[in-house]
Structures are given as C-alpha cells and as structure tokens.
C-alpha cells in the first residue's frame, strides 16, 4: 500500500531539547499525542508538509486553535508526499474543521490512509466529507470508528466500496463503536462488502450487531473474494453466530484469514475451532504461493495506528481510550 522508504522520526513537542531537523533525503514521520500545540509548532508542521518532507503526520488527541487547524489542512492540500494522516481522538471537533479537512482532501492527491477515530463527525460531517473521500484517487484505508455515525453516513460509506469491476475503492475500513447505525444500515453494508472487489480488512468491533447481522456478514464474507480480516469483538454475538462462521470456513472456500470474536458470549472451544481452520487455510495458501521476485523489503514504518475502542465495565464511568493496538 505504501512504498518501502525509511522514515525519520521527528519530535515537535515543546519539551524537546533541540529543534527538529528534517532530512532532505528521508521522508519524515511526525507523531505527537495529547499535546497542546503552539502556533510555532504548527508552523513547523506546515512548512514540513509544504516541503514534501513528511510521509506520516499524526496529531492524535492534540489540542490546537481553529486557525491553526485550518493552516494544517491547507498544508495537507499542498503536500505531495503525505501518505498517512492521523487526526484521531477529538482533533476534528466541529463542522467548521470538517469543512477545512474536506477542502484539503479535494486538492490532495497523495494520501492513502486517513484516521478520524473518536471525532464527533455525525452524519452531517460525513455528508461534508463524502465528495472528497469518494473521489480521492489514492485513499485506500479509512478509520471512522466512534464517530457517532448513523444510517445516512453508512450509506455514503457503502459508496466507497464499489461493486466488483467498478473503480477501485477502500481496502481497509474501520467502523468500530458506532451504535447509532441500525440493523438496516448494517445489512446494506453487508451487501456492499459482498460485492466489493477491493476490501481486505473490516473492523466492526463494539457495535451492537447481534446474531442476525452476523449471519448477514457471514454471507458477505463467503461472497467476497478479497476480505481477509473481520473484527467482531464485543458485538453481542453468541454460539449461534459462531456455528454459522464455523460452517462457512469448514465447508466453503473463503479468503478470510482472521476472525476476531473476543468479548462475545461464544465458547472458547468454538472460537478455537474457527481459528484452527483459518490457520490451516493460510498454511495451504503459503505452500501454494509462488516464490516472490526479489525486490525492496517491505516497510513497517507506516503501519496503521488504529485506536481500539474498549468500554469500561463500570456503568458510572465513561468509556476510556486505551493505547493503540494493531491486531494479528
């Protein structure tokens, strides 16, 4: 998904003892978490983006003025090197910021991965972003987890999963913790997944799906020729859903390699059976695969930074954000 080039880590925090230096030879990775960004720090970020020396920009959970957010977005629009943008955890906090981001995405042509997890976008925000998202020529990975989305937004997202044979669409989609989506909306997504020719990873963890929607998803997985990872952690499933998935992987060919069923009312034995069968299929594929042609080693420098939603069991406390994790 991204070219294998080295990444130079750059710290722009005011706590750093020395000013950041961006190498003209190496694309930089700017990653800041939970900081209050000053105008000077934002200026450094903007200049780096305009110089095409930044490949990954992450300001997850950071606070910055509306004016400075607009400056960052305008610089994103001008960047030709930026491949991954992480604005997780409340950075896109208003509809005006959503508009700034939409304007940037309309002009930018390099971005491949966009993380907006934990922003109160609502359906109105997706309506604002959709024209830019759906027509972006390079975007293949989108995280819209915990964005307070509903059925209208999900309908627009389904449009980013074009039918088999149509234009290219998303390869990785995260919709964790969006309980406002109805069963009708999830059914529509299942149909889109079944016919998508590109989607490889689908994260639906911590949505109240239940066995009925899980059955629809099983049919979608069986129909898809590309879906390899499905995360259904904490989605209200029972052994009934697990039996359906077990029957699917046991008796029908599928591209699925990882199925996450943790935090559901499913017996460990059933989960293990499914896991074992998926592992056997992966081993068979590895044996049949042709040797790879020599080429540059793949880079882990731009692995996704997905914020995993995890509810707290105590009903008197709000959900908490845990450090990001990358599954399997």
CSV table of C-alpha atoms in Angstrom, one decimal:
chain,number,residue,atom,x,y,z
A,1,UNK,CA,0.0,0.0,0.0
A,2,UNK,CA,2.9,2.3,0.6
A,3,UNK,CA,6.4,2.4,-0.8
A,4,UNK,CA,9.2,1.0,1.3
A,5,UNK,CA,11.2,4.0,2.2
A,6,UNK,CA,12.9,4.8,5.5
A,7,UNK,CA,11.2,7.1,7.9
A,8,UNK,CA,12.9,9.8,10.0
A,9,UNK,CA,11.2,10.3,13.4
A,10,UNK,CA,10.7,13.9,14.2
A,11,UNK,CA,9.6,15.3,17.6
A,12,UNK,CA,7.9,18.7,17.5
A,13,UNK,CA,6.9,18.8,21.2
A,14,UNK,CA,7.9,21.9,23.2
A,15,UNK,CA,9.5,19.5,25.6
A,16,UNK,CA,12.2,18.5,23.1
A,17,UNK,CA,15.7,19.8,23.9
A,18,UNK,CA,16.6,20.6,20.4
A,19,UNK,CA,14.8,21.8,17.3
A,20,UNK,CA,13.6,19.2,14.8
A,21,UNK,CA,15.8,18.7,11.7
A,22,UNK,CA,14.2,17.2,8.6
A,23,UNK,CA,16.5,15.4,6.2
A,24,UNK,CA,16.1,16.3,2.6
A,25,UNK,CA,16.8,12.6,1.8
A,26,UNK,CA,14.4,10.9,4.1
A,27,UNK,CA,10.6,11.3,4.3
A,28,UNK,CA,9.7,12.2,7.9
A,29,UNK,CA,7.3,10.8,10.4
A,30,UNK,CA,5.8,13.4,12.7
A,31,UNK,CA,3.9,11.8,15.6
A,32,UNK,CA,2.6,13.8,18.5
A,33,UNK,CA,0.0,12.6,21.0
A,34,UNK,CA,-2.1,14.5,23.6
A,35,UNK,CA,-0.1,17.8,23.3
A,36,UNK,CA,-1.3,21.4,23.3
A,37,UNK,CA,0.3,22.6,20.0
A,38,UNK,CA,1.6,26.2,19.9
A,39,UNK,CA,1.4,28.3,16.8
A,40,UNK,CA,5.1,27.9,16.3
A,41,UNK,CA,4.9,24.1,16.4
A,42,UNK,CA,2.0,24.2,13.9
A,43,UNK,CA,4.2,26.4,11.7
A,44,UNK,CA,6.9,23.8,11.7
A,45,UNK,CA,4.5,21.1,10.7
A,46,UNK,CA,3.0,23.2,7.9
A,47,UNK,CA,6.5,24.1,6.5
A,48,UNK,CA,7.5,20.4,6.5
A,49,UNK,CA,4.3,19.4,4.7
A,50,UNK,CA,4.8,22.1,2.1
A,51,UNK,CA,8.4,21.0,1.5
A,52,UNK,CA,7.1,17.4,0.8
A,53,UNK,CA,9.3,16.0,3.5
A,54,UNK,CA,6.5,14.4,5.6
A,55,UNK,CA,5.1,11.0,4.8
A,56,UNK,CA,3.2,10.4,8.1
A,57,UNK,CA,1.6,13.1,10.2
A,58,UNK,CA,-0.1,12.0,13.5
A,59,UNK,CA,-1.5,14.6,15.9
A,60,UNK,CA,-3.9,12.2,17.7
A,61,UNK,CA,-5.6,13.7,20.8
A,62,UNK,CA,-3.8,17.1,20.3
A,63,UNK,CA,-5.3,20.5,21.0
A,64,UNK,CA,-4.8,23.3,18.6
A,65,UNK,CA,-6.6,26.5,17.7
A,66,UNK,CA,-9.2,26.5,14.9
A,67,UNK,CA,-7.0,28.9,12.9
A,68,UNK,CA,-4.0,26.6,13.3
A,69,UNK,CA,-6.1,23.5,12.3
A,70,UNK,CA,-7.0,25.4,9.1
A,71,UNK,CA,-3.4,26.1,8.4
A,72,UNK,CA,-2.5,22.4,8.8
A,73,UNK,CA,-5.3,21.5,6.4
A,74,UNK,CA,-4.1,23.9,3.8
A,75,UNK,CA,-0.6,22.5,4.0
A,76,UNK,CA,-2.0,19.0,3.7
A,77,UNK,CA,-3.7,20.1,0.5
A,78,UNK,CA,-0.4,21.3,-0.9
A,79,UNK,CA,1.6,18.2,0.2
A,80,UNK,CA,2.7,15.7,-2.5
A,81,UNK,CA,4.4,13.3,-0.1
A,82,UNK,CA,1.9,12.8,2.7
A,83,UNK,CA,0.6,9.2,2.7
A,84,UNK,CA,-0.9,8.8,6.2
A,85,UNK,CA,-2.8,11.4,8.3
A,86,UNK,CA,-3.9,10.6,11.9
A,87,UNK,CA,-6.4,13.1,13.4
A,88,UNK,CA,-7.8,10.6,16.0
A,89,UNK,CA,-9.4,11.4,19.3
A,90,UNK,CA,-11.2,14.7,19.0
A,91,UNK,CA,-8.9,16.7,16.7
A,92,UNK,CA,-11.7,17.3,14.2
A,93,UNK,CA,-14.1,18.7,16.8
A,94,UNK,CA,-16.5,20.8,14.8
A,95,UNK,CA,-18.3,21.1,11.5
A,96,UNK,CA,-16.0,24.0,10.5
A,97,UNK,CA,-13.0,21.8,11.0
A,98,UNK,CA,-14.7,19.1,9.0
A,99,UNK,CA,-15.1,21.6,6.1
A,100,UNK,CA,-11.4,22.5,6.3
A,101,UNK,CA,-10.5,18.9,6.1
A,102,UNK,CA,-12.8,18.3,3.2
A,103,UNK,CA,-11.3,21.2,1.3
A,104,UNK,CA,-7.8,19.8,1.9
A,105,UNK,CA,-8.8,16.3,0.6
A,106,UNK,CA,-10.3,17.7,-2.5
A,107,UNK,CA,-6.9,19.1,-3.5
A,108,UNK,CA,-4.5,16.5,-2.0
A,109,UNK,CA,-3.6,13.5,-4.3
A,110,UNK,CA,-1.1,11.6,-2.2
A,111,UNK,CA,-3.0,10.5,0.9
A,112,UNK,CA,-3.5,6.7,1.3
A,113,UNK,CA,-4.6,6.4,4.9
A,114,UNK,CA,-6.9,8.6,7.0
A,115,UNK,CA,-7.6,8.1,10.7
A,116,UNK,CA,-10.6,10.0,12.1
A,117,UNK,CA,-11.3,7.7,15.1
A,118,UNK,CA,-13.1,9.3,18.0
A,119,UNK,CA,-14.2,12.5,16.4
A,120,UNK,CA,-17.9,13.7,16.7
A,121,UNK,CA,-18.4,13.8,13.0
A,122,UNK,CA,-22.1,12.7,13.0
A,123,UNK,CA,-23.9,12.1,9.7
A,124,UNK,CA,-23.6,15.8,8.8
A,125,UNK,CA,-19.8,15.5,8.9
A,126,UNK,CA,-19.8,12.5,6.6
A,127,UNK,CA,-22.1,14.4,4.2
A,128,UNK,CA,-19.5,17.2,4.2
A,129,UNK,CA,-16.5,14.8,3.7
A,130,UNK,CA,-18.1,12.4,1.3
A,131,UNK,CA,-17.4,14.2,-2.0
A,132,UNK,CA,-13.7,14.4,-1.2
A,133,UNK,CA,-13.4,10.9,0.2
A,134,UNK,CA,-15.3,9.2,-2.5
A,135,UNK,CA,-13.3,10.8,-5.3
A,136,UNK,CA,-9.8,10.8,-3.8
A,137,UNK,CA,-7.6,8.9,-6.2
A,138,UNK,CA,-5.2,7.3,-3.6
A,139,UNK,CA,-7.2,6.8,-0.4
A,140,UNK,CA,-7.4,3.0,0.5
A,141,UNK,CA,-7.6,3.0,4.3
A,142,UNK,CA,-10.2,4.8,6.4
A,143,UNK,CA,-10.9,4.8,10.1
A,144,UNK,CA,-14.3,6.2,11.2
A,145,UNK,CA,-14.6,4.4,14.5
A,146,UNK,CA,-16.5,6.1,17.3
A,147,UNK,CA,-17.6,9.0,15.1
A,148,UNK,CA,-21.3,8.9,16.1
A,149,UNK,CA,-22.4,7.9,12.7
A,150,UNK,CA,-25.9,6.7,11.6
A,151,UNK,CA,-27.5,5.1,8.6
A,152,UNK,CA,-27.2,8.2,6.4
A,153,UNK,CA,-23.4,8.2,6.9
A,154,UNK,CA,-23.2,4.4,6.4
A,155,UNK,CA,-25.0,4.7,3.1
A,156,UNK,CA,-22.3,7.1,1.9
A,157,UNK,CA,-19.6,4.8,3.1
A,158,UNK,CA,-21.1,1.9,1.1
A,159,UNK,CA,-20.5,4.1,-1.9
A,160,UNK,CA,-16.8,3.9,-1.2
A,161,UNK,CA,-17.0,0.1,-1.7
A,162,UNK,CA,-17.8,0.0,-5.4
A,163,UNK,CA,-19.1,-3.2,-6.9
A,164,UNK,CA,-16.8,-5.8,-8.4
A,165,UNK,CA,-15.4,-4.5,-11.7
A,166,UNK,CA,-16.1,-0.8,-10.9
A,167,UNK,CA,-13.5,1.8,-9.9
A,168,UNK,CA,-11.1,1.0,-7.1
A,169,UNK,CA,-12.3,1.5,-3.5
A,170,UNK,CA,-11.3,1.1,0.1
A,171,UNK,CA,-9.1,-1.8,1.1
A,172,UNK,CA,-9.4,-1.2,4.9
A,173,UNK,CA,-12.4,0.2,6.7
A,174,UNK,CA,-12.9,0.7,10.4
A,175,UNK,CA,-16.4,1.5,11.8
A,176,UNK,CA,-15.9,0.5,15.5
A,177,UNK,CA,-18.3,1.8,18.2
A,178,UNK,CA,-20.9,3.5,16.1
A,179,UNK,CA,-24.1,2.3,17.9
A,180,UNK,CA,-26.3,4.7,16.1
A,181,UNK,CA,-26.3,2.6,13.0
A,182,UNK,CA,-29.4,0.4,12.7
A,183,UNK,CA,-29.8,-3.2,11.5
A,184,UNK,CA,-31.0,-1.9,8.2
A,185,UNK,CA,-27.8,0.1,7.8
A,186,UNK,CA,-25.6,-2.9,8.7
A,187,UNK,CA,-27.5,-5.1,6.2
A,188,UNK,CA,-26.7,-2.5,3.5
A,189,UNK,CA,-23.0,-2.7,4.4
A,190,UNK,CA,-23.1,-6.5,4.2
A,191,UNK,CA,-24.4,-6.2,0.6
A,192,UNK,CA,-21.7,-3.7,-0.3
A,193,UNK,CA,-19.0,-5.9,1.2
A,194,UNK,CA,-20.2,-9.0,-0.7
A,195,UNK,CA,-19.8,-7.1,-4.0
A,196,UNK,CA,-16.7,-5.0,-3.2
A,197,UNK,CA,-13.7,-6.0,-5.3
A,198,UNK,CA,-11.1,-4.3,-3.0
A,199,UNK,CA,-11.9,-4.6,0.7
A,200,UNK,CA,-9.3,-6.6,2.7
A,201,UNK,CA,-9.9,-5.5,6.3
A,202,UNK,CA,-13.2,-4.7,8.0
A,203,UNK,CA,-13.3,-3.7,11.7
A,204,UNK,CA,-16.8,-3.6,13.3
A,205,UNK,CA,-15.9,-4.2,16.9
A,206,UNK,CA,-18.0,-2.8,19.7
A,207,UNK,CA,-21.2,-2.3,17.7
A,208,UNK,CA,-24.4,-3.9,18.9
A,209,UNK,CA,-24.7,-6.2,15.9
A,210,UNK,CA,-26.2,-9.4,17.3
A,211,UNK,CA,-26.6,-12.8,15.7
A,212,UNK,CA,-28.9,-11.6,12.9
A,213,UNK,CA,-26.4,-9.1,11.5
A,214,UNK,CA,-23.6,-11.5,12.0
A,215,UNK,CA,-25.4,-14.0,9.8
A,216,UNK,CA,-25.6,-11.4,7.0
A,217,UNK,CA,-21.9,-10.7,7.4
A,218,UNK,CA,-21.1,-14.4,7.1
A,219,UNK,CA,-22.9,-14.5,3.8
A,220,UNK,CA,-21.0,-11.3,2.7
A,221,UNK,CA,-17.7,-12.9,3.7
A,222,UNK,CA,-18.5,-16.1,1.8
A,223,UNK,CA,-19.3,-14.0,-1.3
A,224,UNK,CA,-16.2,-11.7,-1.1
A,225,UNK,CA,-13.1,-12.8,-2.9
A,226,UNK,CA,-10.8,-10.4,-1.1
A,227,UNK,CA,-11.9,-9.9,2.6
A,228,UNK,CA,-9.1,-11.3,4.9
A,229,UNK,CA,-9.7,-9.7,8.3
A,230,UNK,CA,-13.1,-9.3,10.1
A,231,UNK,CA,-13.1,-7.9,13.6
A,232,UNK,CA,-16.4,-8.6,15.5
A,233,UNK,CA,-15.0,-8.2,19.1
A,234,UNK,CA,-17.7,-7.2,21.6
A,235,UNK,CA,-20.6,-7.2,19.1
A,236,UNK,CA,-23.2,-9.2,21.1
A,237,UNK,CA,-22.7,-12.5,19.4
A,238,UNK,CA,-23.5,-16.0,20.7
A,239,UNK,CA,-22.6,-19.5,19.8
A,240,UNK,CA,-25.3,-19.3,17.1
A,241,UNK,CA,-23.1,-16.9,15.1
A,242,UNK,CA,-20.0,-18.9,15.8
A,243,UNK,CA,-21.7,-22.0,14.4
A,244,UNK,CA,-22.5,-20.2,11.2
A,245,UNK,CA,-19.0,-18.9,10.7
A,246,UNK,CA,-17.6,-22.4,11.6
A,247,UNK,CA,-19.8,-24.0,8.9
A,248,UNK,CA,-18.7,-21.4,6.4
A,249,UNK,CA,-14.9,-21.8,6.9
A,250,UNK,CA,-15.3,-25.6,7.2
A,251,UNK,CA,-17.3,-26.2,4.1
A,252,UNK,CA,-16.8,-23.3,1.7
A,253,UNK,CA,-13.7,-21.6,0.2
A,254,UNK,CA,-13.1,-18.2,1.6
A,255,UNK,CA,-10.4,-15.5,1.6
A,256,UNK,CA,-10.9,-14.9,5.3
A,257,UNK,CA,-7.7,-15.3,7.4
A,258,UNK,CA,-8.5,-13.6,10.7
A,259,UNK,CA,-11.9,-13.5,12.5
A,260,UNK,CA,-11.9,-11.8,15.9
A,261,UNK,CA,-14.7,-13.0,18.2
A,262,UNK,CA,-13.4,-12.0,21.6
A,263,UNK,CA,-15.6,-10.4,24.2
A,264,UNK,CA,-18.7,-12.2,22.9
A,265,UNK,CA,-20.8,-14.9,24.5
A,266,UNK,CA,-19.1,-17.6,22.4
A,267,UNK,CA,-17.5,-20.7,23.9
A,268,UNK,CA,-13.7,-20.8,23.7
A,269,UNK,CA,-13.9,-24.2,22.0
A,270,UNK,CA,-15.9,-22.8,19.1
A,271,UNK,CA,-13.5,-19.8,18.8
A,272,UNK,CA,-10.5,-22.2,18.7
A,273,UNK,CA,-12.1,-24.4,16.1
A,274,UNK,CA,-12.6,-21.4,13.8
A,275,UNK,CA,-9.1,-20.2,14.4
A,276,UNK,CA,-7.6,-23.5,13.7
A,277,UNK,CA,-9.5,-23.9,10.4
A,278,UNK,CA,-8.5,-20.4,9.3
A,279,UNK,CA,-4.9,-21.1,10.2
A,280,UNK,CA,-5.0,-24.3,8.1
A,281,UNK,CA,-6.2,-22.4,5.1
A,282,UNK,CA,-3.5,-19.8,5.5
A,283,UNK,CA,-0.8,-22.5,5.6
A,284,UNK,CA,-2.2,-24.1,2.5
A,285,UNK,CA,-2.1,-20.8,0.7
A,286,UNK,CA,1.5,-20.3,1.8
A,287,UNK,CA,2.5,-23.7,0.4
A,288,UNK,CA,0.8,-23.0,-3.0
A,289,UNK,CA,2.2,-19.4,-3.3
A,290,UNK,CA,4.9,-18.9,-5.9
A,291,UNK,CA,8.3,-17.6,-4.8
A,292,UNK,CA,8.4,-13.8,-4.6
A,293,UNK,CA,10.5,-11.9,-7.1
A,294,UNK,CA,13.5,-10.1,-5.5
A,295,UNK,CA,12.7,-6.6,-4.6
A,296,UNK,CA,12.9,-3.9,-1.9
A,297,UNK,CA,11.9,-5.2,1.6
A,298,UNK,CA,8.5,-4.1,2.8
A,299,UNK,CA,8.4,-1.3,5.3
A,300,UNK,CA,6.6,-1.3,8.7
A,301,UNK,CA,7.1,2.4,9.1
A,302,UNK,CA,3.6,3.3,8.1
A,303,UNK,CA,1.6,0.6,9.8
A,304,UNK,CA,-1.8,1.8,10.8
A,305,UNK,CA,-2.3,3.4,14.2
A,306,UNK,CA,-5.8,2.2,15.0
A,307,UNK,CA,-7.4,3.4,18.3
A,308,UNK,CA,-9.2,0.4,19.7
A,309,UNK,CA,-12.4,1.2,21.4
A,310,UNK,CA,-12.7,-0.6,24.8
A,311,UNK,CA,-15.7,0.2,27.0
A,312,UNK,CA,-15.3,0.2,30.8
A,313,UNK,CA,-17.4,-2.3,32.7
A,314,UNK,CA,-18.4,0.3,35.4
A,315,UNK,CA,-21.6,1.8,34.2
A,316,UNK,CA,-20.9,5.0,36.1
A,317,UNK,CA,-17.8,5.8,34.2
A,318,UNK,CA,-17.5,6.9,30.6
A,319,UNK,CA,-15.6,4.8,28.1
A,320,UNK,CA,-11.8,5.1,28.1
A,321,UNK,CA,-9.3,5.2,25.3
A,322,UNK,CA,-6.6,2.6,25.5
A,323,UNK,CA,-3.2,2.9,23.8
A,324,UNK,CA,-3.5,1.9,20.1
A,325,UNK,CA,-3.1,-1.7,19.2
A,326,UNK,CA,-2.6,-3.5,15.9
A,327,UNK,CA,-4.2,-6.9,15.7
A,328,UNK,CA,-2.8,-10.1,14.1
